[in-house]
Every structure is written in C-alpha cells, then in structure tokens.
PDB file of N, CA and C in Angstrom:
ATOM      1  N   UNK A   2      -1.386   1.481 -12.604  1.00  0.00           N
ATOM      2  CA  UNK A   2       0.386   1.724 -13.192  1.00  0.00           C
ATOM      3  C   UNK A   2       0.024   0.819 -14.596  1.00  0.00           C
ATOM      4  N   UNK A   3       0.528   2.087 -15.467  1.00  0.00           N
ATOM      5  CA  UNK A   3       0.797   1.343 -17.372  1.00  0.00           C
ATOM      6  C   UNK A   3       1.935   0.288 -17.022  1.00  0.00           C
ATOM      7  N   UNK A   4       2.171  -1.422 -17.445  1.00  0.00           N
ATOM      8  CA  UNK A   4       2.786  -1.805 -17.616  1.00  0.00           C
ATOM      9  C   UNK A   4       2.937  -2.880 -18.450  1.00  0.00           C
ATOM     10  N   UNK A   5       3.974  -3.348 -18.872  1.00  0.00           N
ATOM     11  CA  UNK A   5       4.303  -3.649 -19.914  1.00  0.00           C
ATOM     12  C   UNK A   5       5.583  -4.748 -19.641  1.00  0.00           C
ATOM     13  N   UNK A   6       5.722  -6.014 -19.432  1.00  0.00           N
ATOM     14  CA  UNK A   6       4.812  -6.989 -19.191  1.00  0.00           C
ATOM     15  C   UNK A   6       3.852  -6.553 -17.747  1.00  0.00           C
ATOM     16  N   UNK A   7       2.882  -6.827 -17.488  1.00  0.00           N
ATOM     17  CA  UNK A   7       2.208  -5.997 -16.213  1.00  0.00           C
ATOM     18  C   UNK A   7       2.948  -5.997 -14.942  1.00  0.00           C
ATOM     19  N   UNK A   8       2.778  -5.602 -13.683  1.00  0.00           N
ATOM     20  CA  UNK A   8       3.383  -5.185 -12.409  1.00  0.00           C
ATOM     21  C   UNK A   8       2.364  -6.076 -11.767  1.00  0.00           C
ATOM     22  N   UNK A   9       4.312  -6.783 -10.760  1.00  0.00           N
ATOM     23  CA  UNK A   9       3.847  -6.917 -10.136  1.00  0.00           C
ATOM     24  C   UNK A   9       3.969  -5.506  -8.529  1.00  0.00           C
ATOM     25  N   UNK A  10       2.802  -5.839  -7.892  1.00  0.00           N
ATOM     26  CA  UNK A  10       1.968  -5.232  -6.206  1.00  0.00           C
ATOM     27  C   UNK A  10       3.001  -5.687  -5.071  1.00  0.00           C
ATOM     28  N   UNK A  11       3.924  -5.164  -4.368  1.00  0.00           N
ATOM     29  CA  UNK A  11       3.594  -5.298  -2.710  1.00  0.00           C
ATOM     30  C   UNK A  11       3.476  -3.951  -1.984  1.00  0.00           C
ATOM     31  N   UNK A  12       2.909  -4.340  -0.361  1.00  0.00           N
ATOM     32  CA  UNK A  12       3.049  -2.694  -0.211  1.00  0.00           C
ATOM     33  C   UNK A  12       2.631  -2.820   1.329  1.00  0.00           C
ATOM     34  N   UNK A  13       3.039  -1.690   1.653  1.00  0.00           N
ATOM     35  CA  UNK A  13       4.308  -1.958   2.635  1.00  0.00           C
ATOM     36  C   UNK A  13       4.436  -0.607   4.225  1.00  0.00           C
ATOM     37  N   UNK A  14       4.120  -0.865   5.258  1.00  0.00           N
ATOM     38  CA  UNK A  14       3.379   0.633   6.416  1.00  0.00           C
ATOM     39  C   UNK A  14       4.369   0.128   7.156  1.00  0.00           C
ATOM     40  N   UNK A  15       4.866   1.622   7.280  1.00  0.00           N
ATOM     41  CA  UNK A  15       6.779   2.008   8.172  1.00  0.00           C
ATOM     42  C   UNK A  15       7.050   1.045   7.874  1.00  0.00           C
ATOM     43  N   UNK A  16       7.708   0.822   6.562  1.00  0.00           N
ATOM     44  CA  UNK A  16       8.922   0.405   6.405  1.00  0.00           C
ATOM     45  C   UNK A  16       8.255  -0.355   6.432  1.00  0.00           C
ATOM     46  N   UNK A  17       7.736  -2.022   6.830  1.00  0.00           N
ATOM     47  CA  UNK A  17       7.810  -2.991   6.828  1.00  0.00           C
ATOM     48  C   UNK A  17       7.242  -3.753   6.124  1.00  0.00           C
ATOM     49  N   UNK A  18       7.290  -4.738   5.223  1.00  0.00           N
ATOM     50  CA  UNK A  18       6.556  -5.869   4.370  1.00  0.00           C
ATOM     51  C   UNK A  18       5.046  -5.739   4.899  1.00  0.00           C
ATOM     52  N   UNK A  19       3.794  -5.984   3.849  1.00  0.00           N
ATOM     53  CA  UNK A  19       2.575  -6.190   4.626  1.00  0.00           C
ATOM     54  C   UNK A  19       2.760  -7.743   3.935  1.00  0.00           C
ATOM     55  N   UNK A  20       2.122  -8.716   4.767  1.00  0.00           N
ATOM     56  CA  UNK A  20       2.421 -10.009   4.243  1.00  0.00           C
ATOM     57  C   UNK A  20       0.667 -10.061   3.464  1.00  0.00           C
ATOM     58  N   UNK A  21       0.823 -10.677   2.970  1.00  0.00           N
ATOM     59  CA  UNK A  21      -0.816 -10.994   1.802  1.00  0.00           C
ATOM     60  C   UNK A  21      -2.021 -11.128   2.617  1.00  0.00           C
ATOM     61  N   UNK A  22      -1.026 -12.120   3.235  1.00  0.00           N
ATOM     62  CA  UNK A  22      -2.325 -12.740   4.069  1.00  0.00           C
ATOM     63  C   UNK A  22      -2.722 -12.296   5.553  1.00  0.00           C
ATOM     64  N   UNK A  23      -2.361 -11.153   5.570  1.00  0.00           N
ATOM     65  CA  UNK A  23      -2.494 -10.471   6.258  1.00  0.00           C
ATOM     66  C   UNK A  23      -3.779  -9.941   7.317  1.00  0.00           C
ATOM     67  N   UNK A  24      -3.880 -10.308   8.985  1.00  0.00           N
ATOM     68  CA  UNK A  24      -5.224  -9.898   8.937  1.00  0.00           C
ATOM     69  C   UNK A  24      -5.813  -8.571   8.837  1.00  0.00           C
ATOM     70  N   UNK A  25      -4.882  -7.857   9.247  1.00  0.00           N
ATOM     71  CA  UNK A  25      -5.191  -6.333   9.816  1.00  0.00           C
ATOM     72  C   UNK A  25      -5.150  -5.479   8.391  1.00  0.00           C
ATOM     73  N   UNK A  26      -4.877  -6.198   7.642  1.00  0.00           N
ATOM     74  CA  UNK A  26      -4.509  -5.769   5.796  1.00  0.00           C
ATOM     75  C   UNK A  26      -5.294  -6.648   4.878  1.00  0.00           C
ATOM     76  N   UNK A  27      -6.366  -6.073   3.887  1.00  0.00           N
ATOM     77  CA  UNK A  27      -6.944  -6.495   2.919  1.00  0.00           C
ATOM     78  C   UNK A  27      -5.776  -6.258   1.565  1.00  0.00           C
ATOM     79  N   UNK A  28      -5.267  -6.994   1.018  1.00  0.00           N
ATOM     80  CA  UNK A  28      -4.171  -6.213  -0.442  1.00  0.00           C
ATOM     81  C   UNK A  28      -5.134  -7.282  -1.943  1.00  0.00           C
ATOM     82  N   UNK A  29      -5.559  -6.607  -2.715  1.00  0.00           N
ATOM     83  CA  UNK A  29      -6.493  -7.010  -3.409  1.00  0.00           C
ATOM     84  C   UNK A  29      -5.284  -6.224  -5.308  1.00  0.00           C
ATOM     85  N   UNK A  30      -5.061  -7.661  -5.269  1.00  0.00           N
ATOM     86  CA  UNK A  30      -3.840  -7.576  -7.052  1.00  0.00           C
ATOM     87  C   UNK A  30      -4.988  -7.464  -7.797  1.00  0.00           C
ATOM     88  N   UNK A  31      -5.122  -6.519  -9.284  1.00  0.00           N
ATOM     89  CA  UNK A  31      -5.187  -6.666 -10.450  1.00  0.00           C
ATOM     90  C   UNK A  31      -3.666  -6.012 -11.454  1.00  0.00           C
ATOM     91  N   UNK A  32      -4.155  -6.638 -12.886  1.00  0.00           N
ATOM     92  CA  UNK A  32      -3.773  -6.420 -13.309  1.00  0.00           C
ATOM     93  C   UNK A  32      -3.228  -5.423 -13.741  1.00  0.00           C
ATOM     94  N   UNK A  33      -2.203  -4.914 -13.556  1.00  0.00           N
ATOM     95  CA  UNK A  33      -1.669  -3.031 -13.783  1.00  0.00           C
ATOM     96  C   UNK A  33      -3.184  -2.198 -12.316  1.00  0.00           C
ATOM     97  N   UNK A  34      -2.970  -3.400 -11.265  1.00  0.00           N
ATOM     98  CA  UNK A  34      -3.143  -2.114  -9.909  1.00  0.00           C
ATOM     99  C   UNK A  34      -3.457  -3.401  -8.584  1.00  0.00           C
ATOM    100  N   UNK A  35      -3.136  -2.166  -7.795  1.00  0.00           N
ATOM    101  CA  UNK A  35      -3.631  -2.988  -6.299  1.00  0.00           C
ATOM    102  C   UNK A  35      -4.257  -1.510  -5.199  1.00  0.00           C
ATOM    103  N   UNK A  36      -5.150  -2.546  -4.484  1.00  0.00           N
ATOM    104  CA  UNK A  36      -5.628  -1.377  -3.570  1.00  0.00           C
ATOM    105  C   UNK A  36      -5.186  -2.162  -1.888  1.00  0.00           C
ATOM    106  N   UNK A  37      -5.048  -1.127  -1.356  1.00  0.00           N
ATOM    107  CA  UNK A  37      -5.457  -1.936   0.023  1.00  0.00           C
ATOM    108  C   UNK A  37      -6.234  -0.928   0.968  1.00  0.00           C
ATOM    109  N   UNK A  38      -6.588  -2.285   1.425  1.00  0.00           N
ATOM    110  CA  UNK A  38      -8.066  -1.866   2.837  1.00  0.00           C
ATOM    111  C   UNK A  38      -7.511  -2.031   4.587  1.00  0.00           C
ATOM    112  N   UNK A  39      -7.357  -1.057   5.382  1.00  0.00           N
ATOM    113  CA  UNK A  39      -7.023  -1.029   6.660  1.00  0.00           C
ATOM    114  C   UNK A  39      -8.684  -1.744   7.633  1.00  0.00           C
ATOM    115  N   UNK A  40      -8.164  -2.702   8.120  1.00  0.00           N
ATOM    116  CA  UNK A  40      -8.586  -3.656   9.415  1.00  0.00           C
ATOM    117  C   UNK A  40      -9.481  -2.064  10.300  1.00  0.00           C
ATOM    118  N   UNK A  41      -8.124  -2.174  10.947  1.00  0.00           N
ATOM    119  CA  UNK A  41      -8.094  -0.780  11.760  1.00  0.00           C
ATOM    120  C   UNK A  41      -7.584  -0.226  11.875  1.00  0.00           C
ATOM    121  N   UNK A  42      -7.300   0.712  10.862  1.00  0.00           N
ATOM    122  CA  UNK A  42      -6.929   2.425  10.147  1.00  0.00           C
ATOM    123  C   UNK A  42      -5.613   2.553  11.042  1.00  0.00           C
ATOM    124  N   UNK A  43      -4.672   2.245  11.347  1.00  0.00           N
ATOM    125  CA  UNK A  43      -3.216   2.731  11.748  1.00  0.00           C
ATOM    126  C   UNK A  43      -2.255   4.403  11.336  1.00  0.00           C
ATOM    127  N   UNK A  44      -2.193   4.996  11.715  1.00  0.00           N
ATOM    128  CA  UNK A  44      -1.310   6.254  11.614  1.00  0.00           C
ATOM    129  C   UNK A  44      -0.170   5.167  11.192  1.00  0.00           C
ATOM    130  N   UNK A  45       0.346   6.221  10.094  1.00  0.00           N
ATOM    131  CA  UNK A  45       1.795   5.813   9.602  1.00  0.00           C
ATOM    132  C   UNK A  45       1.834   6.365   8.151  1.00  0.00           C
ATOM    133  N   UNK A  46       2.901   6.100   7.487  1.00  0.00           N
ATOM    134  CA  UNK A  46       4.107   5.557   5.946  1.00  0.00           C
ATOM    135  C   UNK A  46       3.286   4.041   5.722  1.00  0.00           C
ATOM    136  N   UNK A  47       2.511   4.255   5.231  1.00  0.00           N
ATOM    137  CA  UNK A  47       2.105   3.433   3.921  1.00  0.00           C
ATOM    138  C   UNK A  47       3.057   3.526   2.193  1.00  0.00           C
ATOM    139  N   UNK A  48       3.277   2.967   1.628  1.00  0.00           N
ATOM    140  CA  UNK A  48       3.838   2.312   0.666  1.00  0.00           C
ATOM    141  C   UNK A  48       2.990   1.482  -0.306  1.00  0.00           C
ATOM    142  N   UNK A  49       3.585   1.960  -1.120  1.00  0.00           N
ATOM    143  CA  UNK A  49       3.527   0.410  -3.051  1.00  0.00           C
ATOM    144  C   UNK A  49       4.440   0.456  -3.497  1.00  0.00           C
ATOM    145  N   UNK A  50       4.563  -0.144  -4.387  1.00  0.00           N
ATOM    146  CA  UNK A  50       6.081  -0.719  -4.696  1.00  0.00           C
ATOM    147  C   UNK A  50       5.281  -1.996  -6.324  1.00  0.00           C
ATOM    148  N   UNK A  51       5.261  -1.133  -7.377  1.00  0.00           N
ATOM    149  CA  UNK A  51       5.007  -1.463  -8.034  1.00  0.00           C
ATOM    150  C   UNK A  51       6.215  -2.004  -8.978  1.00  0.00           C
ATOM    151  N   UNK A  52       6.710  -3.498  -9.473  1.00  0.00           N
ATOM    152  CA  UNK A  52       7.713  -4.165  -9.756  1.00  0.00           C
ATOM    153  C   UNK A  52       7.529  -5.092 -11.400  1.00  0.00           C
ATOM    154  N   UNK A  53       8.553  -5.233 -12.138  1.00  0.00           N
ATOM    155  CA  UNK A  53       8.510  -5.281 -13.656  1.00  0.00           C
ATOM    156  C   UNK A  53      10.102  -5.773 -14.090  1.00  0.00           C
ATOM    157  N   UNK A  54      10.430  -6.538 -15.191  1.00  0.00           N
ATOM    158  CA  UNK A  54      11.704  -6.141 -15.343  1.00  0.00           C
ATOM    159  C   UNK A  54      12.743  -5.504 -15.627  1.00  0.00           C
ATOM    160  N   UNK A  55      11.075  -4.089 -15.975  1.00  0.00           N
ATOM    161  CA  UNK A  55      11.756  -3.160 -16.923  1.00  0.00           C
ATOM    162  C   UNK A  55      12.208  -1.710 -14.941  1.00  0.00           C
ATOM    163  N   UNK A  56      11.412  -2.725 -14.424  1.00  0.00           N
ATOM    164  CA  UNK A  56      12.556  -1.845 -12.763  1.00  0.00           C
ATOM    165  C   UNK A  56      11.190  -1.532 -11.792  1.00  0.00           C
ATOM    166  N   UNK A  57      11.445  -1.055 -11.005  1.00  0.00           N
ATOM    167  CA  UNK A  57      10.175  -0.741  -9.995  1.00  0.00           C
ATOM    168  C   UNK A  57       9.773   1.022  -9.500  1.00  0.00           C
ATOM    169  N   UNK A  58       8.976   1.446  -8.978  1.00  0.00           N
ATOM    170  CA  UNK A  58       8.197   2.444  -8.675  1.00  0.00           C
ATOM    171  C   UNK A  58       7.371   2.515  -7.729  1.00  0.00           C
ATOM    172  N   UNK A  59       7.542   3.199  -6.603  1.00  0.00           N
ATOM    173  CA  UNK A  59       6.666   3.123  -5.239  1.00  0.00           C
ATOM    174  C   UNK A  59       6.722   4.960  -5.057  1.00  0.00           C
ATOM    175  N   UNK A  60       5.256   4.529  -3.970  1.00  0.00           N
ATOM    176  CA  UNK A  60       4.911   5.824  -3.828  1.00  0.00           C
ATOM    177  C   UNK A  60       3.985   5.546  -2.455  1.00  0.00           C
ATOM    178  N   UNK A  61       4.870   6.765  -1.866  1.00  0.00           N
ATOM    179  CA  UNK A  61       4.525   6.916  -0.164  1.00  0.00           C
ATOM    180  C   UNK A  61       3.112   7.611  -0.162  1.00  0.00           C
ATOM    181  N   UNK A  62       2.705   7.089   1.023  1.00  0.00           N
ATOM    182  CA  UNK A  62       1.093   7.828   1.405  1.00  0.00           C
ATOM    183  C   UNK A  62       1.581   8.225   2.702  1.00  0.00           C
ATOM    184  N   UNK A  63       1.552   8.686   3.955  1.00  0.00           N
ATOM    185  CA  UNK A  63       0.949   9.762   5.217  1.00  0.00           C
ATOM    186  C   UNK A  63       0.031   9.362   6.131  1.00  0.00           C
ATOM    187  N   UNK A  64      -0.758   8.439   6.632  1.00  0.00           N
ATOM    188  CA  UNK A  64      -2.608   8.464   7.415  1.00  0.00           C
ATOM    189  C   UNK A  64      -2.583   8.587   8.619  1.00  0.00           C
ATOM    190  N   UNK A  65      -2.808   9.866   8.479  1.00  0.00           N
ATOM    191  CA  UNK A  65      -3.360  10.465   9.605  1.00  0.00           C
ATOM    192  C   UNK A  65      -4.308  10.284  10.518  1.00  0.00           C
ATOM    193  N   UNK A  66      -4.626   9.962  11.865  1.00  0.00           N
ATOM    194  CA  UNK A  66      -6.213   8.610  12.410  1.00  0.00           C
ATOM    195  C   UNK A  66      -6.484  10.026  13.649  1.00  0.00           C
ATOM    196  N   UNK A  67      -7.450  10.178  13.247  1.00  0.00           N
ATOM    197  CA  UNK A  67      -8.503  11.180  14.225  1.00  0.00           C
ATOM    198  C   UNK A  67      -9.368  10.201  14.924  1.00  0.00           C
ATOM    199  N   UNK A  68      -9.486   9.787  15.909  1.00  0.00           N
ATOM    200  CA  UNK A  68     -10.184   9.166  16.578  1.00  0.00           C
ATOM    201  C   UNK A  68     -11.206   9.770  17.156  1.00  0.00           C
ATOM    202  N   UNK A  69     -12.823   9.688  16.115  1.00  0.00           N
ATOM    203  CA  UNK A  69     -13.552  10.097  17.749  1.00  0.00           C
ATOM    204  C   UNK A  69     -14.377   9.131  18.155  1.00  0.00           C
ATOM    205  N   UNK A  70     -14.658   9.297  19.933  1.00  0.00           N
ATOM    206  CA  UNK A  70     -14.593   9.099  21.037  1.00  0.00           C
ATOM    207  C   UNK A  70     -16.326   9.351  21.847  1.00  0.00           C
TER     208      UNK A  70
END
C-alpha cells in the first residue's frame, strides 16, 4: 500500500475480525505492508483493510483448501 500517513491494517476471516493475538493466525504489520500467515489453513473468505485519515481500502480473496490424505 502507498499511504501517507502510513496505513493501519486489519484482517478478516469470513467477515470476522482476526485478533492480533490469535493462535490460529500470525499478523505481521510493517510500514504500509501487512502479511497474514495461517497456522492451519481454513477455507473461506479472507480480507485485509488498510486505513488512514484519507479513507479505507479493502481487498478480498477466497481460499480453497484441498487436503491430501
């Protein structure tokens, strides 16, 4: 994200806020960048929102998990 002032990021899974201290997800926030690592991949809709005083931008992605047994 290009943002001045820097953006604040939040992540969602199936439209529910992912808490920063979640054991199932690891969120790494940097200056104008954020990553989400999933400990046990779950199928569903993931979203990231970046906000600053000028507004909010949100992007979505659907993840399908194929388990190999």
